[in-house]
GROMACS .gro file of C-alpha atoms in nm:
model
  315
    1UNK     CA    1 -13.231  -5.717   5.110
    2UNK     CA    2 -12.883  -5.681   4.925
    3UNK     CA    3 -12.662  -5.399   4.930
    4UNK     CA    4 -12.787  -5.222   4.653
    5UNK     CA    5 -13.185  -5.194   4.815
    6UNK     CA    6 -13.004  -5.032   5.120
    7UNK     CA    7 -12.855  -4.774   4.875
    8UNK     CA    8 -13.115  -4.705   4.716
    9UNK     CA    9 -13.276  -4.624   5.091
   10UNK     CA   10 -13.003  -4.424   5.208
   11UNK     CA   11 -13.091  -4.211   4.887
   12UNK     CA   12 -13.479  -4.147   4.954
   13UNK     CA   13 -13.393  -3.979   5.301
   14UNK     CA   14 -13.205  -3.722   5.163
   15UNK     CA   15 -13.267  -3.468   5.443
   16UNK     CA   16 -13.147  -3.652   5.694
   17UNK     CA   17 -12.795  -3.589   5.895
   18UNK     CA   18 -12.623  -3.811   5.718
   19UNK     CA   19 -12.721  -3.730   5.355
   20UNK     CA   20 -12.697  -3.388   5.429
   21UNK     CA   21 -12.386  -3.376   5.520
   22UNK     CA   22 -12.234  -3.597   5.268
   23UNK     CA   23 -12.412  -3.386   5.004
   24UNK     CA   24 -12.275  -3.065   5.137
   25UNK     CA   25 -11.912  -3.252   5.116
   26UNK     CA   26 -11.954  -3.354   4.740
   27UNK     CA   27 -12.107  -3.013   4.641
   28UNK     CA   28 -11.779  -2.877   4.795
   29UNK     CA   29 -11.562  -3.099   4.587
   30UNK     CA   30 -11.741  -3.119   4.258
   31UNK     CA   31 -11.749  -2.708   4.259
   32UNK     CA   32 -11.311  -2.732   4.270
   33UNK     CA   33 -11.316  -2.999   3.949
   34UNK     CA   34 -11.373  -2.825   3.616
   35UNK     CA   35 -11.727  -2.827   3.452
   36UNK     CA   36 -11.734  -3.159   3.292
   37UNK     CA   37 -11.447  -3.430   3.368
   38UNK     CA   38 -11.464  -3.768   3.418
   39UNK     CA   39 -11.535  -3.989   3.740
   40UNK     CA   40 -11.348  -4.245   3.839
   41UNK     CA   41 -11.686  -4.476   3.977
   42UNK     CA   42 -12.007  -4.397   3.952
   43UNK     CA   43 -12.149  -4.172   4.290
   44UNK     CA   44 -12.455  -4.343   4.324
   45UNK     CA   45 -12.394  -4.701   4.244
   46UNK     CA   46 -12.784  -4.807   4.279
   47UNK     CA   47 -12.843  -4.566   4.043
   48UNK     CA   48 -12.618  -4.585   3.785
   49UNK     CA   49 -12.684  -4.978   3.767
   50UNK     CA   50 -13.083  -4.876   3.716
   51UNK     CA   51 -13.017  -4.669   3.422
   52UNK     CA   52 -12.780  -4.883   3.267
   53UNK     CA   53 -12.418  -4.866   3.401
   54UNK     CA   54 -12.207  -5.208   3.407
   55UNK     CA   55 -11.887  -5.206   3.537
   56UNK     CA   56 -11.708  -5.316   3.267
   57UNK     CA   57 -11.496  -5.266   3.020
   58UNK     CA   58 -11.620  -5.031   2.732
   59UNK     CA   59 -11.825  -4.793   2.997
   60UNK     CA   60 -11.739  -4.463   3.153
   61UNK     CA   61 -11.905  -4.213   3.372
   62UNK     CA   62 -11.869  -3.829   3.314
   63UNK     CA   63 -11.985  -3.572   3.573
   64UNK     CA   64 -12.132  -3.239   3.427
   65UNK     CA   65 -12.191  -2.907   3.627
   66UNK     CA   66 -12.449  -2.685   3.514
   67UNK     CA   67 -12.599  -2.342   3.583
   68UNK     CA   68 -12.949  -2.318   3.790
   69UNK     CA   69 -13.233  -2.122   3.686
   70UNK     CA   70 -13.356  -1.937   3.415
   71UNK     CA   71 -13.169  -1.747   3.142
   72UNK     CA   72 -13.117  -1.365   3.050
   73UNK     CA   73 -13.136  -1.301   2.703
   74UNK     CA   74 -12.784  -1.178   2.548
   75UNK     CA   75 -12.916  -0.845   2.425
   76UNK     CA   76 -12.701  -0.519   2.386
   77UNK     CA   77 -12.836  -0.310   2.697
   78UNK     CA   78 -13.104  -0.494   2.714
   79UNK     CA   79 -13.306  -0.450   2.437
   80UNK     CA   80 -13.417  -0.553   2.128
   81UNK     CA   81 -13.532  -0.309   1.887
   82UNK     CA   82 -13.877  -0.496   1.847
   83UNK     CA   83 -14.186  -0.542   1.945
   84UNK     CA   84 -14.287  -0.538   2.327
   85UNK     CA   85 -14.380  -0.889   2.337
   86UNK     CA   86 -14.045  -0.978   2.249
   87UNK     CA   87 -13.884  -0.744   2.483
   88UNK     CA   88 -13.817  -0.960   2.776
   89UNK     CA   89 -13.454  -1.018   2.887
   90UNK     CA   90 -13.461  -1.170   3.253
   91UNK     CA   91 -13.642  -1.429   3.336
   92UNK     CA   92 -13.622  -1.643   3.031
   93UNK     CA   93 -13.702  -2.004   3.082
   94UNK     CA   94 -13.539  -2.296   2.863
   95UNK     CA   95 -13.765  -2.562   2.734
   96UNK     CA   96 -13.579  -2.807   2.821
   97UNK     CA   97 -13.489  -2.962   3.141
   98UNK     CA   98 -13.148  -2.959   3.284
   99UNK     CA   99 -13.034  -3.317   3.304
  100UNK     CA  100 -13.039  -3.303   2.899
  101UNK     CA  101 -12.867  -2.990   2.892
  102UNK     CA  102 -12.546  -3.190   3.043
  103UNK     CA  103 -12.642  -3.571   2.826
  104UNK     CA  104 -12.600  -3.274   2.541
  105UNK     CA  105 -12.258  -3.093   2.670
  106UNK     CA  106 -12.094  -3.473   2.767
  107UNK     CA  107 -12.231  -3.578   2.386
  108UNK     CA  108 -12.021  -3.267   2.271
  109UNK     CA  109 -11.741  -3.310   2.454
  110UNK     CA  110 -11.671  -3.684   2.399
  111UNK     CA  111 -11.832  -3.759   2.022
  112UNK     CA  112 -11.687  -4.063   1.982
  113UNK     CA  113 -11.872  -4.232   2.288
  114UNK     CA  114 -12.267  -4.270   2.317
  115UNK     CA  115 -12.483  -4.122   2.557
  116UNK     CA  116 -12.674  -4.403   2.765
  117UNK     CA  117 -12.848  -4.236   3.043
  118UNK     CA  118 -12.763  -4.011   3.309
  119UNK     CA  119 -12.878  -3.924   3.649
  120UNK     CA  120 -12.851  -3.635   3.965
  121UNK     CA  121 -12.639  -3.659   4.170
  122UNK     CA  122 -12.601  -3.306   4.395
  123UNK     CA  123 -12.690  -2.923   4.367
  124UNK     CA  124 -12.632  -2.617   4.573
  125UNK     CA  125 -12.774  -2.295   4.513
  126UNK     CA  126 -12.609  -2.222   4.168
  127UNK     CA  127 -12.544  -2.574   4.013
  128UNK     CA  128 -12.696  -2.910   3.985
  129UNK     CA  129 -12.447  -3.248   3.930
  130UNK     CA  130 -12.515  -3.497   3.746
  131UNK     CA  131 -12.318  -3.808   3.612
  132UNK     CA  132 -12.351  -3.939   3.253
  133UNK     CA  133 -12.289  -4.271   3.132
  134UNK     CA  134 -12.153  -4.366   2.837
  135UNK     CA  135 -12.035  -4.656   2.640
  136UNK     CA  136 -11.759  -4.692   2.369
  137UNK     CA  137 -11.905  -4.824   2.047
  138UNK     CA  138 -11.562  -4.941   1.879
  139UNK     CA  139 -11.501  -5.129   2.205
  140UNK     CA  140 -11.457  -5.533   2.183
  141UNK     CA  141 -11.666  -5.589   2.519
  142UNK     CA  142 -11.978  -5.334   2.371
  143UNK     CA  143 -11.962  -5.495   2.027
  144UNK     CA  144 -11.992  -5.841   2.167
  145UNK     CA  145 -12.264  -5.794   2.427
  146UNK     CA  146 -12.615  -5.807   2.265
  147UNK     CA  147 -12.804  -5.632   2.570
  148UNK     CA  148 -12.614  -5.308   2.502
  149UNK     CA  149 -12.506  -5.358   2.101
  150UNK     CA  150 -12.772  -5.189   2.003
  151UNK     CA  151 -12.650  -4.824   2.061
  152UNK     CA  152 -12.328  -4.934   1.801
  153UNK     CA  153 -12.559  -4.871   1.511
  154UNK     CA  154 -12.509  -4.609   1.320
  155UNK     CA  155 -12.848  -4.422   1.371
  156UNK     CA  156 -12.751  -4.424   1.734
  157UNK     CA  157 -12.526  -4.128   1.722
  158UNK     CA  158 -12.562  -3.847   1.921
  159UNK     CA  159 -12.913  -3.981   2.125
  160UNK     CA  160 -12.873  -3.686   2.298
  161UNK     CA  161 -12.877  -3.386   2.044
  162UNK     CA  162 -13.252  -3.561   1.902
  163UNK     CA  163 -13.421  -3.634   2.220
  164UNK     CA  164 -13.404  -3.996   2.224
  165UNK     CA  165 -13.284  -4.062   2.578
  166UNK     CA  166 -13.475  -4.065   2.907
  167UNK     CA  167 -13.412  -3.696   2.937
  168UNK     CA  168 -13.468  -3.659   2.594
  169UNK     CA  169 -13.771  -3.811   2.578
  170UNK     CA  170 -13.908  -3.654   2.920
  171UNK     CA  171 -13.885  -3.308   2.787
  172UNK     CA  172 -14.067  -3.408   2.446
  173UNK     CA  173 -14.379  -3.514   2.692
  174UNK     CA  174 -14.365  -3.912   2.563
  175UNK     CA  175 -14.336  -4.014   2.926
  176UNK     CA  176 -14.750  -3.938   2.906
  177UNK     CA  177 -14.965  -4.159   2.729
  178UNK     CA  178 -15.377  -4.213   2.678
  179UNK     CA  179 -15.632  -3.901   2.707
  180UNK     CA  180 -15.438  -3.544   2.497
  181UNK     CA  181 -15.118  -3.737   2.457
  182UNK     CA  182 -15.169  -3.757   2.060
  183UNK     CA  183 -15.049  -3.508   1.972
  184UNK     CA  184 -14.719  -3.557   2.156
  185UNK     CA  185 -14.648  -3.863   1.887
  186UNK     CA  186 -14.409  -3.895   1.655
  187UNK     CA  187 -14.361  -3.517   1.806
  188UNK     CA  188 -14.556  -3.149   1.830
  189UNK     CA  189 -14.435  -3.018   1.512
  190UNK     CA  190 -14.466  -3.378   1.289
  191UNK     CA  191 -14.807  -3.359   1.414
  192UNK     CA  192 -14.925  -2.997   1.361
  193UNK     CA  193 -14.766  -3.034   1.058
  194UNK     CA  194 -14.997  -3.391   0.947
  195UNK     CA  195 -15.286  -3.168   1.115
  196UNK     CA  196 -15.245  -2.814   0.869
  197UNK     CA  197 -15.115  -2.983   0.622
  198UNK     CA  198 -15.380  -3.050   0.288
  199UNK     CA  199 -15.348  -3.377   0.071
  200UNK     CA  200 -15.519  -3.335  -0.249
  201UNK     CA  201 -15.444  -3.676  -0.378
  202UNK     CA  202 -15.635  -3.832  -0.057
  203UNK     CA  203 -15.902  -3.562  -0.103
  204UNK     CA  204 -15.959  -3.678  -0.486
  205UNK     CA  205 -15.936  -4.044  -0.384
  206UNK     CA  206 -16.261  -3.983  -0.086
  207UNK     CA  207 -16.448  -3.797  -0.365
  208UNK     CA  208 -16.407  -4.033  -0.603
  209UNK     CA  209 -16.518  -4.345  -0.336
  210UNK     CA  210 -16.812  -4.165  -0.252
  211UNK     CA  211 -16.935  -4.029  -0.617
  212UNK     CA  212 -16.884  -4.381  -0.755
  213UNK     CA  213 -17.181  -4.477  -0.930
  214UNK     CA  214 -17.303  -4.858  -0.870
  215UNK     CA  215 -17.207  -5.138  -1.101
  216UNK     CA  216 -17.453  -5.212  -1.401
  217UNK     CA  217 -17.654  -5.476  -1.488
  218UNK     CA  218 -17.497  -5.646  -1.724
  219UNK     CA  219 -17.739  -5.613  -1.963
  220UNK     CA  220 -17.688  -5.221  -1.964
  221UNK     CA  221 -17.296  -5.239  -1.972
  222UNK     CA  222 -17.368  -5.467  -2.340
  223UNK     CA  223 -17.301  -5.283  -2.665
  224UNK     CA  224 -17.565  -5.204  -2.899
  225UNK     CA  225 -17.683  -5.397  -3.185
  226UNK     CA  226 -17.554  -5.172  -3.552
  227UNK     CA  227 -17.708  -5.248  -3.825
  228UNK     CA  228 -17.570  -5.142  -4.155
  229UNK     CA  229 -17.722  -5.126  -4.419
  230UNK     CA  230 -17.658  -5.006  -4.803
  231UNK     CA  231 -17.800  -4.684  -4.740
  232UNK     CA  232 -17.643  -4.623  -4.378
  233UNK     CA  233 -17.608  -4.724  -4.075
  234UNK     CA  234 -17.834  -4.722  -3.732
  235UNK     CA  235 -17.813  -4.832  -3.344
  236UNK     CA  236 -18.065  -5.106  -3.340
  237UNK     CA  237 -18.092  -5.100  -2.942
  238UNK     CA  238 -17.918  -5.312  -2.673
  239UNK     CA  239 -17.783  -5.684  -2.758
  240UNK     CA  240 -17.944  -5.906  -2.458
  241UNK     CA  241 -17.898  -6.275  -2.529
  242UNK     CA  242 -17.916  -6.375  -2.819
  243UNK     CA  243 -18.165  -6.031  -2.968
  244UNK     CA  244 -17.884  -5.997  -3.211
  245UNK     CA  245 -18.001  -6.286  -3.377
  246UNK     CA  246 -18.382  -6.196  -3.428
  247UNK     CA  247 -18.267  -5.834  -3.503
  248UNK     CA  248 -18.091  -6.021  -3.816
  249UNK     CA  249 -18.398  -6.268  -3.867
  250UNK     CA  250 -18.685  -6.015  -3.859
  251UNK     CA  251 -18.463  -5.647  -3.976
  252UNK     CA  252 -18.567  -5.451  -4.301
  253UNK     CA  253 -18.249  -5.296  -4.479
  254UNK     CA  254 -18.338  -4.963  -4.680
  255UNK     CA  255 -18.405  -5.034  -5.091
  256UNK     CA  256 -18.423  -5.423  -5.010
  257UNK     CA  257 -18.092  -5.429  -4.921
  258UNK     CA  258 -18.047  -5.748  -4.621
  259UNK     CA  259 -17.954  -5.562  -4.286
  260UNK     CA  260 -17.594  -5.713  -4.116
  261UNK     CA  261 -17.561  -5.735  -3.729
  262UNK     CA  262 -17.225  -5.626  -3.639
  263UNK     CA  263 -17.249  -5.785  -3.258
  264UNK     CA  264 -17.234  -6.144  -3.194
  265UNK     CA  265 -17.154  -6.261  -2.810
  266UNK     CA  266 -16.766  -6.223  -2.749
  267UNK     CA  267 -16.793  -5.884  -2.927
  268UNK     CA  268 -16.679  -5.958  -3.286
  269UNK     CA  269 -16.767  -5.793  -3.610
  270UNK     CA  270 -16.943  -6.015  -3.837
  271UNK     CA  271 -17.092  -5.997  -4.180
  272UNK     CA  272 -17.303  -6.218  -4.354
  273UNK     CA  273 -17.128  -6.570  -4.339
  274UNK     CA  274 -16.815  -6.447  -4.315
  275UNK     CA  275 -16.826  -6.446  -3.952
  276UNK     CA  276 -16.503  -6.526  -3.759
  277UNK     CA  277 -16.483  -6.870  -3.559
  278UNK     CA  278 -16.661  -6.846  -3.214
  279UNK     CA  279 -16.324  -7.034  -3.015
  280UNK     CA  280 -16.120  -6.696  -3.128
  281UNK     CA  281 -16.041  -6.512  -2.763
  282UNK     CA  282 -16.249  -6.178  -2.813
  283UNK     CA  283 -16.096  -5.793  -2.738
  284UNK     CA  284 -16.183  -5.629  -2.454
  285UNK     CA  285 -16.080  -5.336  -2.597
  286UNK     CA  286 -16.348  -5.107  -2.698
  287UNK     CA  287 -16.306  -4.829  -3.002
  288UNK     CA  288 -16.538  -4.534  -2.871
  289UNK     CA  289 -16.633  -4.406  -3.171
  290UNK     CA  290 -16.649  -4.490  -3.510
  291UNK     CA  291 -16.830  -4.308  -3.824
  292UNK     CA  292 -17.035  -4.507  -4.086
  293UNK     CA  293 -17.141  -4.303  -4.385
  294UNK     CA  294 -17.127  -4.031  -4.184
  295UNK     CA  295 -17.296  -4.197  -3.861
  296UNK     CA  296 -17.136  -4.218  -3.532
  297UNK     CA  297 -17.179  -4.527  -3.357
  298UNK     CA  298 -16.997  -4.705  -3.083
  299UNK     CA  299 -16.909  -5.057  -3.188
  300UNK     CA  300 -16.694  -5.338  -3.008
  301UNK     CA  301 -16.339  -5.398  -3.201
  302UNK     CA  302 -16.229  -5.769  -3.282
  303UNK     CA  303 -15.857  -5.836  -3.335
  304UNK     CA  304 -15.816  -5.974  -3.681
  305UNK     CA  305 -16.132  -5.761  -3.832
  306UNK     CA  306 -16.220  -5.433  -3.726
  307UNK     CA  307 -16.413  -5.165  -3.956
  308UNK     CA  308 -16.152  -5.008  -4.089
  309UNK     CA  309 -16.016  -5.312  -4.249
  310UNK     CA  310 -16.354  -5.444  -4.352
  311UNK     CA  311 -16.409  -5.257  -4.666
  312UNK     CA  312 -16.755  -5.430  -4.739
  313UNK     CA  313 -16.953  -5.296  -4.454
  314UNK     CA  314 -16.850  -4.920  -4.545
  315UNK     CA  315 -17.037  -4.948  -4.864
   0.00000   0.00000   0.00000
């Protein structure tokens, strides 16, 4: 084993002679330095190295002190003019954990540096220690190393303030995963808000998938056969292949006069022989409504002769 692995099995035993009395020692000496000041080496070597501490240039290590135990609510003589369920003053427990209450005081302190990790490193009866890492982002040796670059980026500032470090991350519950961890991801409130939050547009679209009517045959989607005549005009029925044509061959006009078909395949407006060439590319575009000597029919519109240009089939 190397050096490190007996560290790191000094630090498991911590109730035996040894670690207790080195413990007591530090506790001593970290309670004389002020609240947050930076440490020459890292305490815990082993440690520091696991979370991401190289010793080189562009990396520092701040100790934080902070208070144990819950809070009391800052309330003039203790109370709060409201209702009883808000009237509790001692007692009051933070929702976060401790270690990212000092990332978040070191991230304060030193904004120009980025939070890496951070780990404990002793407590007494009023205060827990820990040591916070951090790396300088306008520093040569950081810029140039692509296994710690990544924190130069600019949506790397302040980690610690949003929750994005270990600490962070612990007190958000993402350290669980699988069976009621859903709703832990991207966070609580993104996803009580996605749960009681109502989206009409995705409401229409389902209604509209699941009142969609089937497709046609295409013989029901094809216009009808109008026949106009010198008298008027009337819906003959349904062109289907080619009926246009014995609609024309065996139709009676009124007073003798010759009926004309105004549907031909391609959905052109013919009259008589002065039908447009079949090679013409047809309209798809369909006019929903057009009035005949006071008739309403629906008719398919060619591009070069529609019915209101065609001033023999109005009379």
């Amino acid at each position: 084993m190397g050096a490190y692995k007996y560290l790191e099995e000094i630090w498991r035993k911590k109730q035996s002679d040894m670690m207790r009395f080195l413990l007591r020692v530090r506790c001593w000496e970290y309670r004389q330095l002020p609240a947050i000041h930076r440490a020459p080496r890292p305490s815990r070597p082993d440690k520091a190295r696991r979370v991401g501490y190289k010793a080189k240039q562009g990396y520092v290590v701040y100790r934080v002190r902070v208070r144990r135990g819950g809070r009391k609510k800052p309330l003039p003589k203790g109370r709060n003019d409201g209702k009883p369920v808000n009237a509790g003053v001692n007692k009051i427990k933070w929702k976060r954990n401790l270690r990212s209450l000092a990332e978040e005081r070191v991230g304060r302190k030193c904004g120009g540096l980025r939070v890496v990790n951070s780990y404990w490193v002793a407590q007494d009866a009023a205060h827990k220690f820990y040591e916070v890492i951090l790396v300088d982002p306008a520093h040569k040796a950081i810029r140039d190393d692509p296994r710690i670059n990544w924190i130069c980026a600019p949506a790397m500032k302040h980690r610690e303030m949003r929750g994005l470090t270990s600490a962070g991350r612990q007190h958000r519950g993402l350290r669980h995963k699988g069976h009621k961890a859903s709703h832990m991801r991207p966070s609580v409130r993104a996803t009580w808000k996605r749960n009681n939050t109502l989206s009409l547009a995705a409401t229409a679209r389902r209604a509209v998938v699941q009142l969609r009517l089937p497709r046609a045959a295409p013989a029901a989607r094809a216009a009808p056969a109008v026949m106009v005549t010198g008298a008027g005009a009337a819906i003959v029925g349904p062109a289907r292949g080619g009926s246009a044509r014995r609609v024309q061959r065996s139709g009676q006009g009124v007073d003798g006069a010759p009926p004309m078909d105004l549907r031909r395949p391609g959905g052109r407006v013919v009259s008589g022989a002065q039908a447009p060439p079949h090679n013409m590319a047809p309209r798809k575009r369909l006019r929903p409504l057009v009035r005949l000597r006071g008739t309403a029919v629906a008719v398919p519109v060619a591009d070069e002769c529609s019915l209101a240009g065609r001033g023999d089939l109005l009379t």
